[in-house]
Amino acid sequence: MNAQVALDVEAPVQGVARSQRHDVGAAVLGSSGCRMAGGFFCLGHMGLLQWFGRFFHDSDQRCATAYLRQMRLRRGSGTGGELASYQGAPAGGGRKKNSTSSDLWRPPGGGATALMDPDSTDEMVDHLVDFFDQVATDYDSWAGGLHGRVAARLAEIASPKRGHHALDVGCGTGMVAHLVAAKVKPGTVIGIDLSERMLSVARSRRDPNTQFVGMAAERLVFRPSTFDLVTMGEALAYLADPAAALEEAHRVLKPHGRLAVSCLRRSLSTPAQNLFFQGLVPLARRHYLSLPRFSSERSQFGEPSVLPGLLGEAGFRVTTMTEMVSGGRARDAREWTDLMAGAGPLPYTLIKSLGPRYRAELEEEVHAAMDSLGDPDDAFRYHHSYLLAVAEKR
């Protein structure tokens, strides 16, 4: 693949927006120190509690085992926006022109509301966990190691200090956690995530000052003012209730502690990407596939006019914002679909479910769609753009 053209660009982002505060809640679960049964996640051994027991309230230490055996994600239902949820341009239910970040979270009749209803039935969470389980071994190498470069930049701007304690929410394969761990020694890093296989990859690198566990980000068992730093690398848009994750991050951070977040900025996708992802829902319907989906508001999380508002509503003050853009061009439809399959749960499930005949048909359609763009230079071209922010607890 001649994919990773020298397009990595970083630039400060101006115009930090502010919006109103609201109530919030998110979820991250699953780990290879834990087992899953009937939708419940249980701590697999008491060594984990002993390891980070000093971070709990005394009362939390007494009830943590029972909590971890009984907790379920608080989940509701999402509407519309399959494409915007995973990649590409916002769907029809998205943000109107000239709206502010707080407009995204207000019902048509006005009045404040939560950021959004928790967007996940059990089916949605299962869909996400299955996707990340399936891609776990290839996650670090996808798109020429793009996730690793984003993680490295996030760890850099987060500025972890020696002796600090950090929490990595949605830690995945542990890329951010391990980078931070190297900088905070003898401090510690705890990573939490949904996917057992992702956590297994994270644990395979044995840093003595890291621990990876299953935990719900909407109800962290840590006492208030525990951590100096919380990181969320490419995780916020995938959480069941993103706003609660931010509120919980605020609670467990020490005064003036920092939150570092990276989000995909989907509005900078190329015409080729937008055209491709717009065709995924018709493709699913044609093959009688019905997939769970997030609401389209999540496609806005990586926008400079939106993310600072979300953080502000959770009690943070943004101190640093920067963008990172990587891009390239696939050689043909097969290379393109292989690359796009890794972009999210929807394209992955659809593309990987097709047999040889229907995969060939899809690639023919992709070729025709690329030709329809008019400019040959636009065909098979893609951008992966990220907004990174560091915010201080107010």
mmCIF file of C-alpha atoms in Angstrom:
data_model
loop_
_atom_site.group_PDB
_atom_site.id
_atom_site.type_symbol
_atom_site.label_atom_id
_atom_site.label_comp_id
_atom_site.label_asym_id
_atom_site.label_seq_id
_atom_site.Cartn_x
_atom_site.Cartn_y
_atom_site.Cartn_z
ATOM 1 C CA MET A 1 0.000 0.000 0.000
ATOM 2 C CA ASN A 2 1.304 3.431 -0.877
ATOM 3 C CA ALA A 3 -1.018 4.638 1.821
ATOM 4 C CA GLN A 4 0.773 6.780 4.362
ATOM 5 C CA VAL A 5 1.707 9.788 2.303
ATOM 6 C CA ALA A 6 3.677 12.368 4.282
ATOM 7 C CA LEU A 7 0.573 14.154 5.464
ATOM 8 C CA ASP A 8 0.953 14.095 9.234
ATOM 9 C CA VAL A 9 0.200 17.649 10.271
ATOM 10 C CA GLU A 10 -0.330 19.154 13.689
ATOM 11 C CA ALA A 11 -1.579 22.650 14.360
ATOM 12 C CA PRO A 12 -3.042 24.523 17.326
ATOM 13 C CA VAL A 13 -6.783 25.006 17.176
ATOM 14 C CA GLN A 14 -8.232 28.405 17.963
ATOM 15 C CA GLY A 15 -11.622 29.452 19.228
ATOM 16 C CA VAL A 16 -12.347 27.307 22.274
ATOM 17 C CA ALA A 17 -16.114 27.092 22.704
ATOM 18 C CA ARG A 18 -18.028 27.044 25.963
ATOM 19 C CA SER A 19 -21.445 25.556 26.743
ATOM 20 C CA GLN A 20 -23.655 24.710 29.649
ATOM 21 C CA ARG A 21 -23.166 22.043 32.250
ATOM 22 C CA HIS A 22 -25.350 18.929 32.437
ATOM 23 C CA ASP A 23 -25.530 15.503 33.990
ATOM 24 C CA VAL A 24 -23.634 12.706 32.329
ATOM 25 C CA GLY A 25 -22.522 8.812 32.270
ATOM 26 C CA ALA A 26 -20.374 6.146 30.193
ATOM 27 C CA ALA A 27 -19.200 2.641 30.212
ATOM 28 C CA VAL A 28 -16.123 0.610 29.698
ATOM 29 C CA LEU A 29 -15.987 -3.039 30.699
ATOM 30 C CA GLY A 30 -14.191 -6.315 30.283
ATOM 31 C CA SER A 31 -10.681 -7.601 30.777
ATOM 32 C CA SER A 32 -8.686 -10.740 30.941
ATOM 33 C CA GLY A 33 -8.597 -10.485 34.714
ATOM 34 C CA CYS A 34 -12.344 -10.613 34.583
ATOM 35 C CA ARG A 35 -14.958 -12.984 33.321
ATOM 36 C CA MET A 36 -18.265 -12.216 31.670
ATOM 37 C CA ALA A 37 -21.425 -14.159 32.413
ATOM 38 C CA GLY A 38 -24.950 -13.202 31.473
ATOM 39 C CA GLY A 39 -23.955 -9.613 30.818
ATOM 40 C CA PHE A 40 -22.288 -9.247 34.231
ATOM 41 C CA PHE A 41 -18.581 -8.620 34.579
ATOM 42 C CA CYS A 42 -16.837 -10.131 37.574
ATOM 43 C CA LEU A 43 -13.371 -9.562 38.949
ATOM 44 C CA GLY A 44 -11.463 -12.762 38.282
ATOM 45 C CA HIS A 45 -9.085 -12.564 41.264
ATOM 46 C CA MET A 46 -8.558 -10.505 44.368
ATOM 47 C CA GLY A 47 -4.994 -9.571 43.477
ATOM 48 C CA LEU A 48 -6.327 -6.679 41.406
ATOM 49 C CA LEU A 49 -8.204 -5.278 44.375
ATOM 50 C CA GLN A 50 -5.111 -5.559 46.534
ATOM 51 C CA TRP A 51 -2.997 -3.855 43.845
ATOM 52 C CA PHE A 52 -5.082 -0.728 43.568
ATOM 53 C CA GLY A 53 -7.013 -0.977 46.820
ATOM 54 C CA ARG A 54 -5.239 2.110 48.097
ATOM 55 C CA PHE A 55 -7.158 4.147 45.527
ATOM 56 C CA PHE A 56 -10.576 3.189 46.976
ATOM 57 C CA HIS A 57 -12.687 4.705 49.674
ATOM 58 C CA ASP A 58 -12.598 2.410 52.719
ATOM 59 C CA SER A 59 -16.269 1.693 52.062
ATOM 60 C CA ASP A 60 -15.471 1.027 48.400
ATOM 61 C CA GLN A 61 -12.874 -1.542 49.405
ATOM 62 C CA ARG A 62 -15.538 -3.396 51.344
ATOM 63 C CA CYS A 63 -18.101 -3.346 48.543
ATOM 64 C CA ALA A 64 -15.936 -3.372 45.396
ATOM 65 C CA THR A 65 -16.157 -7.113 44.913
ATOM 66 C CA ALA A 66 -19.942 -7.088 45.200
ATOM 67 C CA TYR A 67 -20.176 -4.113 42.861
ATOM 68 C CA LEU A 68 -18.020 -5.693 40.190
ATOM 69 C CA ARG A 69 -20.188 -8.788 40.326
ATOM 70 C CA GLN A 70 -23.445 -6.903 39.997
ATOM 71 C CA MET A 71 -22.781 -3.909 37.785
ATOM 72 C CA ARG A 72 -24.411 -3.645 34.401
ATOM 73 C CA LEU A 73 -24.072 -0.781 31.984
ATOM 74 C CA ARG A 74 -26.924 1.693 32.140
ATOM 75 C CA ARG A 75 -28.079 1.602 28.532
ATOM 76 C CA GLY A 76 -30.811 3.147 26.419
ATOM 77 C CA SER A 77 -31.412 3.360 22.702
ATOM 78 C CA GLY A 78 -29.898 5.522 19.976
ATOM 79 C CA THR A 79 -31.487 6.822 16.805
ATOM 80 C CA GLY A 80 -30.259 7.210 13.255
ATOM 81 C CA GLY A 81 -26.852 8.167 12.015
ATOM 82 C CA GLU A 82 -25.249 4.819 11.293
ATOM 83 C CA LEU A 83 -22.744 6.415 8.967
ATOM 84 C CA ALA A 84 -21.882 9.379 11.110
ATOM 85 C CA SER A 85 -21.544 7.130 14.129
ATOM 86 C CA TYR A 86 -18.591 5.279 12.706
ATOM 87 C CA GLN A 87 -17.026 7.354 9.935
ATOM 88 C CA GLY A 88 -17.802 9.883 7.230
ATOM 89 C CA ALA A 89 -20.037 12.920 7.041
ATOM 90 C CA PRO A 90 -22.766 13.592 9.614
ATOM 91 C CA ALA A 91 -26.075 11.925 8.910
ATOM 92 C CA GLY A 92 -29.355 13.722 8.501
ATOM 93 C CA GLY A 93 -29.988 13.920 12.205
ATOM 94 C CA GLY A 94 -26.768 15.843 12.783
ATOM 95 C CA ARG A 95 -26.011 19.366 13.821
ATOM 96 C CA LYS A 96 -27.585 22.288 12.043
ATOM 97 C CA LYS A 97 -25.492 25.050 10.559
ATOM 98 C CA ASN A 98 -24.294 27.743 12.969
ATOM 99 C CA SER A 99 -25.490 25.780 16.001
ATOM 100 C CA THR A 100 -23.443 25.722 19.188
ATOM 101 C CA SER A 101 -22.219 22.629 20.938
ATOM 102 C CA SER A 102 -25.000 22.862 23.509
ATOM 103 C CA ASP A 103 -27.616 22.779 20.731
ATOM 104 C CA LEU A 104 -26.630 19.185 20.105
ATOM 105 C CA TRP A 105 -27.946 18.155 23.485
ATOM 106 C CA ARG A 106 -31.252 20.039 23.591
ATOM 107 C CA PRO A 107 -34.598 18.512 22.617
ATOM 108 C CA PRO A 108 -36.691 20.318 19.980
ATOM 109 C CA GLY A 109 -38.895 21.915 22.630
ATOM 110 C CA GLY A 110 -35.932 23.517 24.354
ATOM 111 C CA GLY A 111 -34.766 23.052 27.910
ATOM 112 C CA ALA A 112 -31.619 21.417 29.138
ATOM 113 C CA THR A 113 -31.147 17.693 28.851
ATOM 114 C CA ALA A 114 -28.351 15.212 29.348
ATOM 115 C CA LEU A 115 -25.708 14.996 26.662
ATOM 116 C CA MET A 116 -27.699 12.143 25.156
ATOM 117 C CA ASP A 117 -29.450 9.054 26.308
ATOM 118 C CA PRO A 118 -27.022 6.219 26.867
ATOM 119 C CA ASP A 119 -26.761 4.938 23.339
ATOM 120 C CA SER A 120 -26.405 1.250 23.892
ATOM 121 C CA THR A 121 -28.626 -1.687 24.277
ATOM 122 C CA ASP A 122 -26.909 -4.932 25.189
ATOM 123 C CA GLU A 123 -26.814 -5.574 21.443
ATOM 124 C CA MET A 124 -24.889 -2.352 20.798
ATOM 125 C CA VAL A 125 -22.311 -3.126 23.467
ATOM 126 C CA ASP A 126 -21.961 -6.689 22.183
ATOM 127 C CA HIS A 127 -21.451 -5.283 18.674
ATOM 128 C CA LEU A 128 -18.676 -2.974 19.863
ATOM 129 C CA VAL A 129 -16.983 -5.620 21.986
ATOM 130 C CA ASP A 130 -17.082 -8.074 19.092
ATOM 131 C CA PHE A 131 -15.524 -5.519 16.739
ATOM 132 C CA PHE A 132 -12.662 -4.668 19.081
ATOM 133 C CA ASP A 133 -12.119 -8.328 19.921
ATOM 134 C CA GLN A 134 -11.863 -9.124 16.215
ATOM 135 C CA VAL A 135 -9.403 -6.335 15.396
ATOM 136 C CA ALA A 136 -7.329 -6.554 18.581
ATOM 137 C CA THR A 137 -4.297 -8.263 17.055
ATOM 138 C CA ASP A 138 -4.220 -5.890 14.061
ATOM 139 C CA TYR A 139 -5.266 -2.696 15.826
ATOM 140 C CA ASP A 140 -1.783 -1.316 16.413
ATOM 141 C CA SER A 141 -0.712 -1.834 12.796
ATOM 142 C CA TRP A 142 -3.900 -0.547 11.095
ATOM 143 C CA ALA A 143 -3.367 2.230 8.533
ATOM 144 C CA GLY A 144 0.398 2.077 8.870
ATOM 145 C CA GLY A 145 0.369 2.328 12.655
ATOM 146 C CA LEU A 146 -1.890 5.375 12.789
ATOM 147 C CA HIS A 147 -3.344 4.574 16.222
ATOM 148 C CA GLY A 148 0.155 4.429 17.653
ATOM 149 C CA ARG A 149 1.045 7.862 16.294
ATOM 150 C CA VAL A 150 -2.134 9.378 17.719
ATOM 151 C CA ALA A 151 -1.418 7.693 21.062
ATOM 152 C CA ALA A 152 2.140 9.027 21.097
ATOM 153 C CA ARG A 153 0.974 12.557 20.410
ATOM 154 C CA LEU A 154 -1.721 12.345 23.096
ATOM 155 C CA ALA A 155 0.774 11.060 25.661
ATOM 156 C CA GLU A 156 3.120 13.888 24.714
ATOM 157 C CA ILE A 157 0.655 16.741 25.139
ATOM 158 C CA ALA A 158 -0.769 15.190 28.332
ATOM 159 C CA SER A 159 2.648 15.881 29.936
ATOM 160 C CA PRO A 160 2.638 13.092 32.565
ATOM 161 C CA LYS A 161 5.102 13.707 35.381
ATOM 162 C CA ARG A 162 7.308 11.361 37.384
ATOM 163 C CA GLY A 163 5.426 9.912 40.340
ATOM 164 C CA HIS A 164 1.980 10.719 38.943
ATOM 165 C CA HIS A 165 -0.927 8.263 38.974
ATOM 166 C CA ALA A 166 -2.942 7.989 35.753
ATOM 167 C CA LEU A 167 -6.154 6.340 34.573
ATOM 168 C CA ASP A 168 -6.544 5.383 30.893
ATOM 169 C CA VAL A 169 -10.231 5.038 29.981
ATOM 170 C CA GLY A 170 -10.900 2.897 26.913
ATOM 171 C CA CYS A 171 -7.277 1.787 26.982
ATOM 172 C CA GLY A 172 -7.599 -0.749 24.149
ATOM 173 C CA THR A 173 -4.251 -2.404 23.482
ATOM 174 C CA GLY A 174 -2.605 -0.130 26.024
ATOM 175 C CA MET A 175 -0.721 2.166 23.671
ATOM 176 C CA VAL A 176 -1.406 5.353 25.632
ATOM 177 C CA ALA A 177 -1.146 3.594 28.997
ATOM 178 C CA HIS A 178 2.307 2.162 28.305
ATOM 179 C CA LEU A 179 3.626 5.457 26.983
ATOM 180 C CA VAL A 180 2.372 7.272 30.065
ATOM 181 C CA ALA A 181 3.669 4.521 32.368
ATOM 182 C CA ALA A 182 7.211 5.047 31.106
ATOM 183 C CA LYS A 183 7.013 8.720 32.078
ATOM 184 C CA VAL A 184 5.350 8.435 35.500
ATOM 185 C CA LYS A 185 7.535 5.727 37.096
ATOM 186 C CA PRO A 186 7.454 5.081 40.007
ATOM 187 C CA GLY A 187 3.876 6.284 39.577
ATOM 188 C CA THR A 188 1.227 3.930 38.222
ATOM 189 C CA VAL A 189 -1.246 3.642 35.351
ATOM 190 C CA ILE A 190 -4.546 1.766 35.443
ATOM 191 C CA GLY A 191 -6.215 0.985 32.105
ATOM 192 C CA ILE A 192 -9.874 0.021 31.724
ATOM 193 C CA ASP A 193 -11.685 -1.220 28.623
ATOM 194 C CA LEU A 194 -14.512 -3.377 27.253
ATOM 195 C CA SER A 195 -12.678 -5.840 25.048
ATOM 196 C CA GLU A 196 -11.054 -8.878 26.608
ATOM 197 C CA ARG A 197 -8.780 -9.398 23.627
ATOM 198 C CA MET A 198 -7.668 -5.779 23.544
ATOM 199 C CA LEU A 199 -6.836 -6.000 27.237
ATOM 200 C CA SER A 200 -4.937 -9.238 26.649
ATOM 201 C CA VAL A 201 -2.764 -7.419 24.130
ATOM 202 C CA ALA A 202 -2.275 -4.586 26.632
ATOM 203 C CA ARG A 203 -1.175 -7.042 29.327
ATOM 204 C CA SER A 204 1.244 -8.845 27.027
ATOM 205 C CA ARG A 205 3.698 -5.998 27.530
ATOM 206 C CA ARG A 206 4.613 -6.399 31.163
ATOM 207 C CA ASP A 207 5.229 -2.945 32.543
ATOM 208 C CA PRO A 208 5.403 -3.334 36.336
ATOM 209 C CA ASN A 209 3.609 -0.055 36.993
ATOM 210 C CA THR A 210 0.555 -0.822 34.817
ATOM 211 C CA GLN A 211 -2.620 -2.757 35.507
ATOM 212 C CA PHE A 212 -5.482 -3.436 33.082
ATOM 213 C CA VAL A 213 -8.927 -4.245 34.452
ATOM 214 C CA GLY A 214 -12.588 -4.352 33.516
ATOM 215 C CA MET A 215 -14.572 -1.455 34.906
ATOM 216 C CA ALA A 216 -17.554 0.708 33.996
ATOM 217 C CA ALA A 217 -16.445 4.269 33.299
ATOM 218 C CA GLU A 218 -19.855 5.577 34.300
ATOM 219 C CA ARG A 219 -19.289 4.371 37.861
ATOM 220 C CA LEU A 220 -15.616 4.199 38.672
ATOM 221 C CA VAL A 221 -14.831 2.516 41.985
ATOM 222 C CA PHE A 222 -11.992 4.914 42.758
ATOM 223 C CA ARG A 223 -12.271 7.523 45.466
ATOM 224 C CA PRO A 224 -12.451 11.217 44.525
ATOM 225 C CA SER A 225 -9.196 13.066 43.807
ATOM 226 C CA THR A 226 -7.199 9.879 43.142
ATOM 227 C CA PHE A 227 -5.472 10.542 39.816
ATOM 228 C CA ASP A 228 -3.241 13.263 38.457
ATOM 229 C CA LEU A 229 -4.127 12.423 34.857
ATOM 230 C CA VAL A 230 -6.982 10.729 32.970
ATOM 231 C CA THR A 231 -6.586 9.857 29.291
ATOM 232 C CA MET A 232 -9.219 8.875 26.710
ATOM 233 C CA GLY A 233 -7.480 7.951 23.472
ATOM 234 C CA GLU A 234 -9.996 7.566 20.624
ATOM 235 C CA ALA A 235 -12.510 6.301 23.192
ATOM 236 C CA LEU A 236 -15.062 9.014 23.948
ATOM 237 C CA ALA A 237 -17.364 8.430 20.972
ATOM 238 C CA TYR A 238 -17.553 4.690 21.701
ATOM 239 C CA LEU A 239 -18.651 4.953 25.330
ATOM 240 C CA ALA A 240 -22.231 4.052 26.211
ATOM 241 C CA ASP A 241 -22.766 7.427 27.903
ATOM 242 C CA PRO A 242 -19.866 9.766 27.068
ATOM 243 C CA ALA A 243 -20.975 12.570 29.345
ATOM 244 C CA ALA A 244 -20.951 10.390 32.466
ATOM 245 C CA ALA A 245 -17.447 9.223 31.613
ATOM 246 C CA LEU A 246 -16.347 12.854 31.605
ATOM 247 C CA GLU A 247 -18.106 13.532 34.883
ATOM 248 C CA GLU A 248 -16.511 10.494 36.481
ATOM 249 C CA ALA A 249 -13.110 11.533 35.140
ATOM 250 C CA HIS A 250 -13.649 14.905 36.799
ATOM 251 C CA ARG A 251 -14.570 13.247 40.099
ATOM 252 C CA VAL A 252 -11.515 10.977 40.312
ATOM 253 C CA LEU A 253 -9.022 13.664 39.269
ATOM 254 C CA LYS A 254 -7.142 15.635 41.888
ATOM 255 C CA PRO A 255 -7.657 19.422 41.997
ATOM 256 C CA HIS A 256 -6.152 20.884 38.816
ATOM 257 C CA GLY A 257 -5.652 17.357 37.464
ATOM 258 C CA ARG A 258 -5.648 16.961 33.686
ATOM 259 C CA LEU A 259 -7.810 15.125 31.175
ATOM 260 C CA ALA A 260 -6.295 14.318 27.760
ATOM 261 C CA VAL A 261 -8.671 13.302 24.950
ATOM 262 C CA SER A 262 -8.309 12.411 21.272
ATOM 263 C CA CYS A 263 -11.294 12.155 18.921
ATOM 264 C CA LEU A 264 -11.633 11.455 15.209
ATOM 265 C CA ARG A 265 -12.599 14.595 13.305
ATOM 266 C CA ARG A 266 -14.950 13.183 10.707
ATOM 267 C CA SER A 267 -15.763 16.461 8.977
ATOM 268 C CA LEU A 268 -12.328 16.370 7.324
ATOM 269 C CA SER A 269 -12.968 13.060 5.586
ATOM 270 C CA THR A 270 -12.381 13.077 1.833
ATOM 271 C CA PRO A 271 -15.110 12.947 -0.846
ATOM 272 C CA ALA A 272 -14.101 9.323 -1.464
ATOM 273 C CA GLN A 273 -14.624 8.418 2.181
ATOM 274 C CA ASN A 274 -17.945 10.237 2.386
ATOM 275 C CA LEU A 275 -19.201 8.540 -0.764
ATOM 276 C CA PHE A 276 -18.112 5.113 0.456
ATOM 277 C CA PHE A 277 -19.638 5.380 3.924
ATOM 278 C CA GLN A 278 -22.879 6.800 2.559
ATOM 279 C CA GLY A 279 -23.266 3.540 0.663
ATOM 280 C CA LEU A 280 -22.891 1.256 3.670
ATOM 281 C CA VAL A 281 -26.453 1.447 4.971
ATOM 282 C CA PRO A 282 -28.001 0.627 1.558
ATOM 283 C CA LEU A 283 -25.485 -2.225 1.339
ATOM 284 C CA ALA A 284 -26.615 -3.564 4.709
ATOM 285 C CA ARG A 285 -30.256 -3.383 3.705
ATOM 286 C CA ARG A 286 -29.552 -5.126 0.420
ATOM 287 C CA HIS A 287 -28.042 -8.037 2.304
ATOM 288 C CA TYR A 288 -30.757 -8.020 4.987
ATOM 289 C CA LEU A 289 -28.366 -7.014 7.741
ATOM 290 C CA SER A 290 -29.695 -5.018 10.668
ATOM 291 C CA LEU A 291 -26.953 -3.596 12.865
ATOM 292 C CA PRO A 292 -27.149 -1.564 16.089
ATOM 293 C CA ARG A 293 -25.972 2.011 15.796
ATOM 294 C CA PHE A 294 -25.044 5.120 17.709
ATOM 295 C CA SER A 295 -26.764 8.459 17.315
ATOM 296 C CA SER A 296 -25.296 10.888 14.814
ATOM 297 C CA GLU A 297 -24.302 13.483 17.442
ATOM 298 C CA ARG A 298 -21.190 11.439 18.149
ATOM 299 C CA SER A 299 -19.795 12.299 14.740
ATOM 300 C CA GLN A 300 -19.343 15.844 16.076
ATOM 301 C CA PHE A 301 -17.160 15.003 19.082
ATOM 302 C CA GLY A 302 -13.935 15.685 17.181
ATOM 303 C CA GLU A 303 -14.985 19.155 16.035
ATOM 304 C CA PRO A 304 -13.153 22.149 17.564
ATOM 305 C CA SER A 305 -16.516 23.874 18.073
ATOM 306 C CA VAL A 306 -17.942 20.920 20.029
ATOM 307 C CA LEU A 307 -15.319 19.068 22.080
ATOM 308 C CA PRO A 308 -14.339 22.025 24.300
ATOM 309 C CA GLY A 309 -18.009 22.513 25.122
ATOM 310 C CA LEU A 310 -18.407 18.893 26.175
ATOM 311 C CA LEU A 311 -15.377 19.162 28.404
ATOM 312 C CA GLY A 312 -16.517 22.487 29.788
ATOM 313 C CA GLU A 313 -19.920 21.091 30.708
ATOM 314 C CA ALA A 314 -18.193 18.363 32.715
ATOM 315 C CA GLY A 315 -16.182 20.898 34.702
ATOM 316 C CA PHE A 316 -12.972 21.169 32.689
ATOM 317 C CA ARG A 317 -11.104 24.131 31.220
ATOM 318 C CA VAL A 318 -9.358 23.393 27.934
ATOM 319 C CA THR A 319 -5.711 24.453 27.998
ATOM 320 C CA THR A 320 -4.361 22.837 24.829
ATOM 321 C CA MET A 321 -5.857 21.767 21.509
ATOM 322 C CA THR A 322 -4.083 20.465 18.450
ATOM 323 C CA GLU A 323 -4.960 18.533 15.313
ATOM 324 C CA MET A 324 -3.248 15.609 13.672
ATOM 325 C CA VAL A 325 -3.987 14.708 10.050
ATOM 326 C CA SER A 326 -2.767 11.592 8.294
ATOM 327 C CA GLY A 327 -3.747 10.537 4.809
ATOM 328 C CA GLY A 328 -2.949 8.575 1.725
ATOM 329 C CA ARG A 329 -4.370 6.865 -1.282
ATOM 330 C CA ALA A 330 -5.237 3.192 -1.802
ATOM 331 C CA ARG A 331 -4.198 1.546 -5.055
ATOM 332 C CA ASP A 332 -7.484 -0.187 -5.840
ATOM 333 C CA ALA A 333 -10.886 -1.187 -4.476
ATOM 334 C CA ARG A 334 -9.589 -4.253 -2.619
ATOM 335 C CA GLU A 335 -6.963 -2.250 -0.776
ATOM 336 C CA TRP A 336 -9.532 0.467 -0.086
ATOM 337 C CA THR A 337 -12.135 -1.880 1.395
ATOM 338 C CA ASP A 338 -9.507 -3.663 3.487
ATOM 339 C CA LEU A 339 -8.448 -0.305 4.927
ATOM 340 C CA MET A 340 -11.970 1.002 5.495
ATOM 341 C CA ALA A 341 -13.014 -2.227 7.226
ATOM 342 C CA GLY A 342 -10.815 -1.195 10.131
ATOM 343 C CA ALA A 343 -12.444 2.215 10.477
ATOM 344 C CA GLY A 344 -15.264 1.056 12.747
ATOM 345 C CA PRO A 345 -17.792 -1.616 13.683
ATOM 346 C CA LEU A 346 -20.252 -0.936 10.863
ATOM 347 C CA PRO A 347 -17.854 -1.155 7.884
ATOM 348 C CA TYR A 348 -15.988 -4.041 9.500
ATOM 349 C CA THR A 349 -19.114 -6.126 10.051
ATOM 350 C CA LEU A 350 -20.483 -5.459 6.593
ATOM 351 C CA ILE A 351 -17.285 -6.008 4.633
ATOM 352 C CA LYS A 352 -16.175 -9.086 6.557
ATOM 353 C CA SER A 353 -19.614 -10.697 6.265
ATOM 354 C CA LEU A 354 -19.512 -10.719 2.459
ATOM 355 C CA GLY A 355 -18.537 -13.897 0.663
ATOM 356 C CA PRO A 356 -16.214 -13.834 -2.378
ATOM 357 C CA ARG A 357 -19.003 -13.151 -4.881
ATOM 358 C CA TYR A 358 -20.548 -10.239 -2.991
ATOM 359 C CA ARG A 359 -17.146 -8.861 -2.034
ATOM 360 C CA ALA A 360 -16.254 -8.751 -5.747
ATOM 361 C CA GLU A 361 -19.541 -6.984 -6.481
ATOM 362 C CA LEU A 362 -18.820 -4.453 -3.736
ATOM 363 C CA GLU A 363 -15.384 -3.748 -5.177
ATOM 364 C CA GLU A 364 -16.885 -3.194 -8.631
ATOM 365 C CA GLU A 365 -19.332 -0.713 -7.104
ATOM 366 C CA VAL A 366 -16.495 1.023 -5.272
ATOM 367 C CA HIS A 367 -14.567 1.413 -8.534
ATOM 368 C CA ALA A 368 -17.640 2.906 -10.212
ATOM 369 C CA ALA A 369 -18.239 5.240 -7.277
ATOM 370 C CA MET A 370 -14.650 6.475 -7.376
ATOM 371 C CA ASP A 371 -14.962 7.148 -11.110
ATOM 372 C CA SER A 372 -18.089 9.199 -10.390
ATOM 373 C CA LEU A 373 -16.056 11.667 -8.319
ATOM 374 C CA GLY A 374 -14.812 13.208 -11.571
ATOM 375 C CA ASP A 375 -11.314 14.106 -10.444
ATOM 376 C CA PRO A 376 -8.995 11.063 -10.633
ATOM 377 C CA ASP A 377 -6.926 12.533 -7.819
ATOM 378 C CA ASP A 378 -9.924 12.188 -5.463
ATOM 379 C CA ALA A 379 -10.367 8.479 -6.135
ATOM 380 C CA PHE A 380 -9.326 6.205 -3.255
ATOM 381 C CA ARG A 381 -7.927 9.140 -1.282
ATOM 382 C CA TYR A 382 -8.512 9.256 2.463
ATOM 383 C CA HIS A 383 -7.780 11.439 5.472
ATOM 384 C CA HIS A 384 -7.729 10.378 9.112
ATOM 385 C CA SER A 385 -7.977 13.568 11.149
ATOM 386 C CA TYR A 386 -7.907 13.814 14.932
ATOM 387 C CA LEU A 387 -8.562 16.558 17.437
ATOM 388 C CA LEU A 388 -6.523 16.275 20.635
ATOM 389 C CA ALA A 389 -7.251 18.296 23.749
ATOM 390 C CA VAL A 390 -5.902 18.657 27.260
ATOM 391 C CA ALA A 391 -8.181 20.153 29.894
ATOM 392 C CA GLU A 392 -7.683 21.018 33.554
ATOM 393 C CA LYS A 393 -10.171 20.203 36.292
ATOM 394 C CA ARG A 394 -11.837 23.383 37.472
#
